[in-house]
Coordinates of C-alpha atoms and ligand atoms in Angstrom, one line a residue:
X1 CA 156.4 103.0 132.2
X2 CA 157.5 105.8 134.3
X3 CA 160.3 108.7 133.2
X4 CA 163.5 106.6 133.1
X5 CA 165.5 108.1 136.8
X6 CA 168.5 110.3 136.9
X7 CA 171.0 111.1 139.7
X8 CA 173.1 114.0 138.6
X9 CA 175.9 114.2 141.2
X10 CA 177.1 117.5 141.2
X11 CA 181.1 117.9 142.9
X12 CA 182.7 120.9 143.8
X13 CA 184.7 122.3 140.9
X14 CA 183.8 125.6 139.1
X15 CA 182.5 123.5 136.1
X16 CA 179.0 123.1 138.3
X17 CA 177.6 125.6 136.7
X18 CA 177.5 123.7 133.8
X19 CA 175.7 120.9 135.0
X20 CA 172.8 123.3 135.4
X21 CA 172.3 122.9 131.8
X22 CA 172.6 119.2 131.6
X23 CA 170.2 119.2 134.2
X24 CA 168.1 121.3 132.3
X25 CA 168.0 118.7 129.1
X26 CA 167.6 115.6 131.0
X27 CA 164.3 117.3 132.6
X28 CA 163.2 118.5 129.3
X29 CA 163.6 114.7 127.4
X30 CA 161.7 113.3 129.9
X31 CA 164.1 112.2 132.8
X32 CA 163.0 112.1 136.6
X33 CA 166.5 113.7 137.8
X34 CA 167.5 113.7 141.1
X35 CA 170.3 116.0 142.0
X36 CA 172.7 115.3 144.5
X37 CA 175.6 117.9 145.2
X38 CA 178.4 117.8 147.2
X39 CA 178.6 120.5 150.1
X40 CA 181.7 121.7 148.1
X41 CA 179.6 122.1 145.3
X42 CA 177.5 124.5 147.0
X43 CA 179.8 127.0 146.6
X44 CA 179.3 127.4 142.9
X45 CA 175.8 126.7 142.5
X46 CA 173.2 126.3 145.4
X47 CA 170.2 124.2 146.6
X48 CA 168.0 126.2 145.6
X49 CA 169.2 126.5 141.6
X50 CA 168.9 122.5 141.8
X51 CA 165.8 122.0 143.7
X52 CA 163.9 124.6 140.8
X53 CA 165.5 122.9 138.1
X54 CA 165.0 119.5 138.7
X55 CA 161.4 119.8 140.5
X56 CA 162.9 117.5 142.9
X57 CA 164.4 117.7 146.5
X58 CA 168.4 118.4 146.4
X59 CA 170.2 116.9 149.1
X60 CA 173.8 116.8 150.3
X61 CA 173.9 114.7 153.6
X62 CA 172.5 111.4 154.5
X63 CA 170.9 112.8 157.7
X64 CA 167.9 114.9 155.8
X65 CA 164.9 112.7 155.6
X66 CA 166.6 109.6 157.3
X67 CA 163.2 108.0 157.8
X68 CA 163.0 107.7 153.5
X69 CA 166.4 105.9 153.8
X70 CA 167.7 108.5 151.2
X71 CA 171.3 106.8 151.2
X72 CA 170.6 103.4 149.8
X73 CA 167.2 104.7 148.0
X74 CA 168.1 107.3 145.4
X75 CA 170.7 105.0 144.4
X76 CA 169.0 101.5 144.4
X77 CA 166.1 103.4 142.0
X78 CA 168.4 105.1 139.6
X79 CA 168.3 104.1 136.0
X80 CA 171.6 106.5 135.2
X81 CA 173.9 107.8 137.7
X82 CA 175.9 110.8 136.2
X83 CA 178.7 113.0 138.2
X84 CA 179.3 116.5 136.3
X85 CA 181.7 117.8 137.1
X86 CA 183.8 115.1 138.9
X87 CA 186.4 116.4 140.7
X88 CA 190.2 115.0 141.6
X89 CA 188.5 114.4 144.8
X90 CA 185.3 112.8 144.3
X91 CA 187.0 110.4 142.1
X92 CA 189.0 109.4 144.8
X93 CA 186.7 109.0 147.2
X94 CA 184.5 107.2 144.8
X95 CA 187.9 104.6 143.2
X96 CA 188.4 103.8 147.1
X97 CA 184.6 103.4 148.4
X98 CA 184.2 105.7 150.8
X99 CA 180.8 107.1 151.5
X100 CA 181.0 109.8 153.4
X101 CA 178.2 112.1 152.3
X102 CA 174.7 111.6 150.3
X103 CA 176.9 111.6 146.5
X104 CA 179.2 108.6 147.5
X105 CA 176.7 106.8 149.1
X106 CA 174.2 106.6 146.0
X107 CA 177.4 105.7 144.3
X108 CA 177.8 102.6 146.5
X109 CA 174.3 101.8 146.2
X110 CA 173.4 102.3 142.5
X111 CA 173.5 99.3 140.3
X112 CA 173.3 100.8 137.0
X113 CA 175.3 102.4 134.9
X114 CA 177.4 105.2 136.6
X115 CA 179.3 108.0 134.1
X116 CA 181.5 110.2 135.3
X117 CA 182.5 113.9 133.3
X118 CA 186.1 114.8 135.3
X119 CA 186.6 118.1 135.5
X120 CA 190.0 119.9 136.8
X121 CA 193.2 121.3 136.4
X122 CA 195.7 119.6 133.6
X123 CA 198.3 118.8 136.8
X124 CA 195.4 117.0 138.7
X125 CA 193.8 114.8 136.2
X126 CA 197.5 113.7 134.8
X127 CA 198.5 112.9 138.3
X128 CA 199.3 108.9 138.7
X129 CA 196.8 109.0 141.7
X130 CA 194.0 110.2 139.8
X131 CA 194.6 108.6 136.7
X132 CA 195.0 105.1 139.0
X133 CA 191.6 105.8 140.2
X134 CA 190.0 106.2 136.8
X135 CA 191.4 103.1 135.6
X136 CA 190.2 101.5 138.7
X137 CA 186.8 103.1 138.1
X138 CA 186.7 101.8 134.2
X139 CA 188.1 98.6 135.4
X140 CA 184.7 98.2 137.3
X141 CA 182.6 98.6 134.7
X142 CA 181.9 103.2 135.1
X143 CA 182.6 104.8 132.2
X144 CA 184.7 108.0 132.5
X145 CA 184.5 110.4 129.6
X146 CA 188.0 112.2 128.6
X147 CA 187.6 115.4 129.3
X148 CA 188.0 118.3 126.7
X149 CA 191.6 120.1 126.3
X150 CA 190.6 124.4 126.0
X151 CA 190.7 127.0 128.5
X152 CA 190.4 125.9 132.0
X153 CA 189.7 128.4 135.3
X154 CA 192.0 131.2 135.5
X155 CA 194.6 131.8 132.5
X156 CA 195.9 128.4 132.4
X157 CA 194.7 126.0 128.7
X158 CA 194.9 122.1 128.6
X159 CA 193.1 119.0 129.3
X160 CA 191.0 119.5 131.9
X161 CA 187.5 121.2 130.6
X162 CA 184.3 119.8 131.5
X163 CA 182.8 118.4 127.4
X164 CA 180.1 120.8 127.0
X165 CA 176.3 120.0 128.9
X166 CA 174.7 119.2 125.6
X167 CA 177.7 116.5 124.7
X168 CA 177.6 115.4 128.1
X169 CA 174.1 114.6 127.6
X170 CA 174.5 113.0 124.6
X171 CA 176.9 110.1 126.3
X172 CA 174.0 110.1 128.8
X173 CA 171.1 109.5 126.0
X174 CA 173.2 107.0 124.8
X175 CA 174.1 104.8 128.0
X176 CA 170.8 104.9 128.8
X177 CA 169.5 103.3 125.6
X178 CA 171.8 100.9 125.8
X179 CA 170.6 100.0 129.6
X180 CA 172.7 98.2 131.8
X181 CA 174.8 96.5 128.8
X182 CA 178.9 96.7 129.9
X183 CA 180.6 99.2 127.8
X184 CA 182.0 96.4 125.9
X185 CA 184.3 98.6 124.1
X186 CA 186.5 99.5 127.4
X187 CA 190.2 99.8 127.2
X188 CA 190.3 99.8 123.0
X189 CA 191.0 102.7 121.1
X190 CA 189.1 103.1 118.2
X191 CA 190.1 105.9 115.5
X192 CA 187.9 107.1 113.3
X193 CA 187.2 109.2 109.8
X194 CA 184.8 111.4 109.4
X195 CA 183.7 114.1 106.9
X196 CA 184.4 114.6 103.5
X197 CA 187.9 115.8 102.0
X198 CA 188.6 118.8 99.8
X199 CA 191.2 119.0 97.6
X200 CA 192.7 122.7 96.7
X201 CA 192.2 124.2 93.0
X202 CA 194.1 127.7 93.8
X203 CA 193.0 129.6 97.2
X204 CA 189.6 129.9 97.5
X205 CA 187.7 126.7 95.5
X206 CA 188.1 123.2 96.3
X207 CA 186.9 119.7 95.0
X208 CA 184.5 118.6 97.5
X209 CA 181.6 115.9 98.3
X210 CA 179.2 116.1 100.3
X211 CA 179.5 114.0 103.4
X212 CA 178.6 115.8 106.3
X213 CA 180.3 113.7 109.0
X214 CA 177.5 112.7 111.0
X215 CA 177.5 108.9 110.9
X216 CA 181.5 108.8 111.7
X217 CA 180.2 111.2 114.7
X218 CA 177.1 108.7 115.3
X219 CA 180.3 106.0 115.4
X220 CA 182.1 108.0 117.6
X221 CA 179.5 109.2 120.4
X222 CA 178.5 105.9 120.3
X223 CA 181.9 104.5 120.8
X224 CA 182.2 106.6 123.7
X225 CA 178.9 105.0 125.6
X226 CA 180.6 101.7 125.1
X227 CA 183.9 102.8 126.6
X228 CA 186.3 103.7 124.2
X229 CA 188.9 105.5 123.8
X230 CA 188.1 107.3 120.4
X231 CA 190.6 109.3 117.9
X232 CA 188.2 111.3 115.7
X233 CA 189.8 112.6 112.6
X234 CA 187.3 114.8 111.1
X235 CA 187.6 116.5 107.4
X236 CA 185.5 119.8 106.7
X237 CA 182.7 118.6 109.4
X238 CA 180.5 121.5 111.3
X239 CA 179.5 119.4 113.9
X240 CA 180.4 119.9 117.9
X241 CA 182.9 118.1 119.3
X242 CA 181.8 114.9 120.7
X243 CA 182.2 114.4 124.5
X244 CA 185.2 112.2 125.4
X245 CA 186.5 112.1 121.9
X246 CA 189.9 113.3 121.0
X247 CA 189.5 115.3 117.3
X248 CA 192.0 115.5 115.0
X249 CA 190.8 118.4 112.1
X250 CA 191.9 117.4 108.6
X251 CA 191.3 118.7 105.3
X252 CA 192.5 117.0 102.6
X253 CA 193.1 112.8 101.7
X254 CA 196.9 113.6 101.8
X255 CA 196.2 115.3 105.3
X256 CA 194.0 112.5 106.6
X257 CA 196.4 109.7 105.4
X258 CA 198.6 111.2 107.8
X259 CA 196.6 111.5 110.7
X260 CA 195.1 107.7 110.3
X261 CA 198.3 106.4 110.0
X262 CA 199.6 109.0 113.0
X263 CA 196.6 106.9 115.1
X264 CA 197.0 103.4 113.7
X265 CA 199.7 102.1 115.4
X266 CA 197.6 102.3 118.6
X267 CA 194.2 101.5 117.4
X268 CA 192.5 98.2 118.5
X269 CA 190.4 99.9 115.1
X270 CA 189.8 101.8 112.5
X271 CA 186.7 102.9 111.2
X272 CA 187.5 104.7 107.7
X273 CA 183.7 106.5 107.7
X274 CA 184.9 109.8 105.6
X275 CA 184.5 110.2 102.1
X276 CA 188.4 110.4 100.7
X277 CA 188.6 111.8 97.7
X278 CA 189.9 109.4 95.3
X279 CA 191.5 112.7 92.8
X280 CA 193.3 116.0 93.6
X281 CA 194.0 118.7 91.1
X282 CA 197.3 118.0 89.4
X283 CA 198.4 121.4 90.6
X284 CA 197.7 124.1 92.9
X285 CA 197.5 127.7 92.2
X286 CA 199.1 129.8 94.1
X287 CA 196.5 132.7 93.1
X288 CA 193.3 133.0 92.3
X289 CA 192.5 131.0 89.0
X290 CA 190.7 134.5 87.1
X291 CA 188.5 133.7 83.9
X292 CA 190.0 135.6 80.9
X293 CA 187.6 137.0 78.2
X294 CA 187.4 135.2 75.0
X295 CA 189.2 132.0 76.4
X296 CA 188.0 128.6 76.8
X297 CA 188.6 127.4 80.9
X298 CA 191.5 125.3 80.9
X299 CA 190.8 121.8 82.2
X300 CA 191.7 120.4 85.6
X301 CA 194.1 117.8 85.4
X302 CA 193.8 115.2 88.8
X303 CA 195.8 112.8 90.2
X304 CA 195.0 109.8 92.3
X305 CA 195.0 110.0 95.9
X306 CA 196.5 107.6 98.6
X307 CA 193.9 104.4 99.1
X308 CA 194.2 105.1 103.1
X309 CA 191.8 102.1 103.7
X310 CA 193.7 100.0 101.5
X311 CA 196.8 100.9 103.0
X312 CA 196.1 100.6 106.5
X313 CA 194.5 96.9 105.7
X314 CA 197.5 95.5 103.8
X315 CA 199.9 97.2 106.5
X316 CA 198.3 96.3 110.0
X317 CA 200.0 98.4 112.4
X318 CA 198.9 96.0 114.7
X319 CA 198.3 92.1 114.8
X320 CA 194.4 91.7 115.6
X321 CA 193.1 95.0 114.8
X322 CA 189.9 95.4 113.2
X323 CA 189.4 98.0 109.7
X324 CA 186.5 98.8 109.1
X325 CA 185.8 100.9 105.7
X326 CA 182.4 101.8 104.2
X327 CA 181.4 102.1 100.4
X328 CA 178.9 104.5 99.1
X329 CA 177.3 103.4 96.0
X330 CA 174.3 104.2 93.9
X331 CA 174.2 101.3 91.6
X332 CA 174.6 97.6 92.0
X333 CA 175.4 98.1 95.4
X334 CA 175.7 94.5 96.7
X335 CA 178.2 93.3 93.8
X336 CA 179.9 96.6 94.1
X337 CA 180.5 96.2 98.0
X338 CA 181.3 92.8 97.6
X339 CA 184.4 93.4 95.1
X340 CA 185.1 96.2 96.9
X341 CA 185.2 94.6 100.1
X342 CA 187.8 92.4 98.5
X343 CA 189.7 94.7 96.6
X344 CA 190.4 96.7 99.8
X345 CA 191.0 94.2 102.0
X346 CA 189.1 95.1 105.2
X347 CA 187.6 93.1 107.6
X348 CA 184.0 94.9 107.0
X349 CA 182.6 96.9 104.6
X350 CA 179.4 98.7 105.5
X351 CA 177.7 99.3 102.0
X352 CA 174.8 102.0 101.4
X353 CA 173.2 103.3 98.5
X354 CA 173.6 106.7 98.4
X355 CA 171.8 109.4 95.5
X356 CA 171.2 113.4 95.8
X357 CA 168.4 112.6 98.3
X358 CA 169.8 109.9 99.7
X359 CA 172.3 109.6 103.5
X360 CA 173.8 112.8 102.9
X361 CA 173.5 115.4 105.5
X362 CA 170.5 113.3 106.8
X363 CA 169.8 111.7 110.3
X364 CA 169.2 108.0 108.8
X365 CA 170.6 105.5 107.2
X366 CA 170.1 101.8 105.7
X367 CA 173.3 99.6 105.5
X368 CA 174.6 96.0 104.8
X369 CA 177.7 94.8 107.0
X370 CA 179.7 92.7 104.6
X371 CA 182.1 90.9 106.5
X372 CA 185.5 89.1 104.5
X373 CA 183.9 85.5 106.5
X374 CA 181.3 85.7 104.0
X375 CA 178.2 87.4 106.6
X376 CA 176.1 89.8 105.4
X377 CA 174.3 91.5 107.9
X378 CA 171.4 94.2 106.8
X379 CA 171.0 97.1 108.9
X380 CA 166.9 99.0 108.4
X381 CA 166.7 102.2 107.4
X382 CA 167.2 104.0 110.9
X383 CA 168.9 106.4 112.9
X384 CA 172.8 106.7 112.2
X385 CA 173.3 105.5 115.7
X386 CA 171.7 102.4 115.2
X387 CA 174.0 101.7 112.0
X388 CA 176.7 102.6 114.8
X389 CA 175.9 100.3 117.6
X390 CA 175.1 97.4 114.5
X391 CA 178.9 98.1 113.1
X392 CA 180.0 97.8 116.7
X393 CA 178.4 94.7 117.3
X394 CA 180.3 93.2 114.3
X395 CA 183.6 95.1 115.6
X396 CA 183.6 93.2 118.9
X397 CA 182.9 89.8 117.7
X398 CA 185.8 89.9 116.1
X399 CA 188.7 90.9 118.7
X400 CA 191.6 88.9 119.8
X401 CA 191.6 88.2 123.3
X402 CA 191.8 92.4 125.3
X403 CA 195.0 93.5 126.2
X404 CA 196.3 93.5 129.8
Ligands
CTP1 N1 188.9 105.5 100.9 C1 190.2 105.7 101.4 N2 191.0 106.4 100.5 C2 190.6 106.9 99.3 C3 189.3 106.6 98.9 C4 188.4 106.0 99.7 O1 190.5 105.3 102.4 N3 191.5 107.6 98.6 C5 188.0 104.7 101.8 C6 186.7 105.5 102.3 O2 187.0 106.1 103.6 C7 185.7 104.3 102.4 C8 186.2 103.3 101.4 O3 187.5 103.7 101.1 O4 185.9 103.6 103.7 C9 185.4 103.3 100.1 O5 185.5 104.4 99.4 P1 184.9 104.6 97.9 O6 185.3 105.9 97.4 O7 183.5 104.2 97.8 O8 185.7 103.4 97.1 P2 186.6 103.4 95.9 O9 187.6 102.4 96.1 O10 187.1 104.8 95.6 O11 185.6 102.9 94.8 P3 184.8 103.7 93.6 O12 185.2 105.2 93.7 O13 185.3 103.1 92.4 O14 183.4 103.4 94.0

C-alpha cells in the first residue's frame, strides 16, 4: 500500500505560516502531501517553501500542467483534503461551489473527507455569512474545527486563531484512521471531564490523584474527528489544548460541578472521564499549615464532595441526553462497575482496573462498556483512542432522533 495522500490547501491569511509545520508532520508520518495554495496565500509563504517541504509540485492555477488534468486529479486521488488556514473567503467560495482556481477545484473534486482549520478575525468568523457557510459545509458532511480564542494579527485577542499545527494534525491522524466514515457525531455537543481534582489543605499542598487527563483528551480529540462540538472541562491536566475543543480549566470537584452543570443544559452528552475527588479537607488554611516541635500533626478532617455524575444522571438537563461516567477500580471490578453503574444512574459505565502501574499517565488502556440495557462490551488493552472511538460507538447507538 502506498503513503496514504494529502492535499493541504493553503488560503491567504497570515496563519500560512503555520501550515508549514503541519506540512512538515504529515511528510514526516508518512503522508504523500500535496500542497495547494491560494495565489493570496503566496503572500505569506511562497512556492518555493511548499515545493521543498512537501517534495511535491505546489501549484495555484488550473492552467500549469493542463495535459496531467491537475484540477479533477489531485482531488479524485486524495485520501484527506485539509485547508489550513481557511479564510472568510475560501469558505465562501468553497459553501457556494465555485472553482475558480486549483484549491476550489480539488475541493469539488475530492471525495474524501475534507477538514477545514478557519482562521480570521473574531468579526469575520462571527459574521452570519460565514458562520451560514460553515453550517452549510458541516451540513455536507466537512468537518470544520472551532478555531482557538488567543491573540490574533495585530493587537486585537478572541476567537479566531488558527489551533496549533501539531493539534491540527492530530484532527488530521484521526480522520484519516477513521477513512471515509461520516462524522457521525455532527451537530451534538458533547462535554467532557478530564483530569484529576485537588482539593486545598492551606496554600501550597493539596489532596490529589493521579489521573493525568489523557483518555478524557483521547475522548475529546476524538470527538472532534467525528464532528462535535466538544466542552472540555479539564482539572490539573498538562496537556495542549485540543484543536476544535472549547477548555474550560478547573481545579477542584466543587469547581468542576459547576462547570458540568454550566455545560449540561446544552450537551447532547456528558462524558464524566476525570477523577472527582470523593473528600475535601473540612477546612482550609488560610496560611501555611507549619509543623511545631514536639507536637503530634493534627489530623485532616474531610468532607464529602458533590456526586457530579450522580447528579447530572438523576437531573437530565435535557430529555435524551446520554451520561456517560467511568469507574476506576482495582478489585472485583466487574461486580464493582455493575453496582456502580446502578448506583449512579448513568447510561454507561466504562469500568477499568486501575493499580500503581496500571492506566495512569500511560498511553493504553483496557475497558468494559457496561451499559444500564444489560450490554457489556470489552474494550482490549489498546491505545486510549481506541477506548474513545469504542465509548463513542456506544454513545451514538443510543441518541434520540438529531435535532433540527
Ligand atoms: N464522580 C463524580 N463526582 C464525584 C466522584 C466521582 O462525578 N464526587 C464520577 C467520576 O467522574 C467517574 C465516576 O463518578 O465518572 C466514578 O467515580 P468513582 O470515584 O470510581 O466512584 P465512587 O462512586 O466514588 O465509588 P468508590 O470511590 O466507592 O469506588
Amino acid at each position: 500500500m502506498g503513503k496514504p495522500k494529502v492535499v493541504l490547501g493553503v488560503s491567504g491569511g497570515i496563519a500560512a505560516y503555520k501550515a508549514c509545520e503541519l506540512l512538515r508532520r504529515l511528510t514526516e508520518s508518512g503522508h504523500d502531501v500535496r500542497v495547494v495554495p491560494t495565489a493570496a496565500s503566496l503572500n505569506f509563504v511562497g512556492e518555493a517553501t511548499w515545493a521543498a517541504l512537501s517534495g511535491n509540485p505546489a501549484s495555484t492555477e488550473v492552467w500549469e500542467t493542463v495535459h496531467e488534468v491537475p484540477h479533477v486529479r489531485i482531488g479524485q486521488s486524495a485520501d484527506l483534503v485539509v485547508v489550513a488556514p481557511a479564510t472568510a473567503d475560501l469558505l465562501a467560495k468553497a459553501a457556494h461551489g465555485l472553482a475558480d482556481d486549483l484549491l476550489t477545484n480539488t475541493l469539488l473534486t475530492a471525495r474524501c473527507p475534507v477538514v477545514f482549520a478557519p482562521a480570521m478575525h473574531t468579526e469575520m468568523w462571527e459574521h452570519p455569512a460565514t458562520q451560514e457557510n460553515v453550517a452549510t459545509l458541516r451540513r455536507r458532511g466537512a468537518l470544520v474545527i472551532e478555531p482557538a480564542v488567543g491573540r490574533l494579527t495585530g493587537k486585537d485577542t478572541g476567537k479566531g486563531r488558527l489551533p496549533d499545527p501539531e493539534e491540527i494534525f492530530e484532527v488530521c491522524r484521526q480522520v484519516l484512521r477513521r477513512g471515509v466514515a461520516a462524522p457521525d457525531l455532527a451537530g451534538r455537543h458533547v462535554v467532557i471531564s478530564a483530569g484529576g481534582t485537588r482539593e486545598p489543605l492551606d496554600p501550597v499542598r493539596f489532596l490529589g490523584n493521579r489521573s493525568s487527563g489523557k483518555q478524557g483528551y483521547a475522548l475529546a480529540r476524538t470527538a472532534v474527528a467525528r464532528g462535535a462540538r466538544v466542552t472540555l472541562i479539564a482539572a490539573n491536566t498538562a496537556l495542549a489544548d485540543p484543536a476544535g475543543v472549547d477548555v474550560v480549566r478547573v481545579g477542584t470537584a466543587v469547581q468542576l460541578r459547576e462547570a458540568v452543570l454550566k455545560a449540561a443544559p446544552d450537551a447532547d452528552v456528558v462524558v464524566m472521564a476525570a477523577a472527582v475527588a470523593d473528600f475535601r479537607p473540612a477546612e482550609y488554611a488560610g496560611g501555611k499549615i507549619k509543623k511545631k516541635d514536639g507536637e503530634d500533626p493534627a489530623p485532616v478532617a474531610l468532607v464529602r464532595n458533590p456526586d457530579v455524575l450522580a447528579e447530572i444522571s438523576a437531573d437530565r438537563a435535557r430529555e435524551g441526553q446520554v451520561v456517560v461516567g467511568f469507574a476506576a477500580e482495582t478489585d472485583d471490578v466487574l461486580d464493582n462497575g455493575r453496582a456502580k453503574l446502578r448506583r449512579k444512574g448513568c447510561d454507561l459505565l466504562v469500568v477499568n482496573e486501575v493499580g500503581e502501574a496500571r492506566t495512569f499517565g500511560s498511553e493504553e488502556n483496557e475497558a468494559i462498556i457496561l451499559s444500564s440495557d444489560g450490554s457489556e462490551i470489552p474494550v482490549p488493552y489498546g491505545p486510549k483512542e481506541a477506548l474513545a472511538e469504542a465509548i463513542w460507538d456506544q454513545v451514538t447507538q443510543r441518541y434520540t432522533p438529531r435535532r433540527a
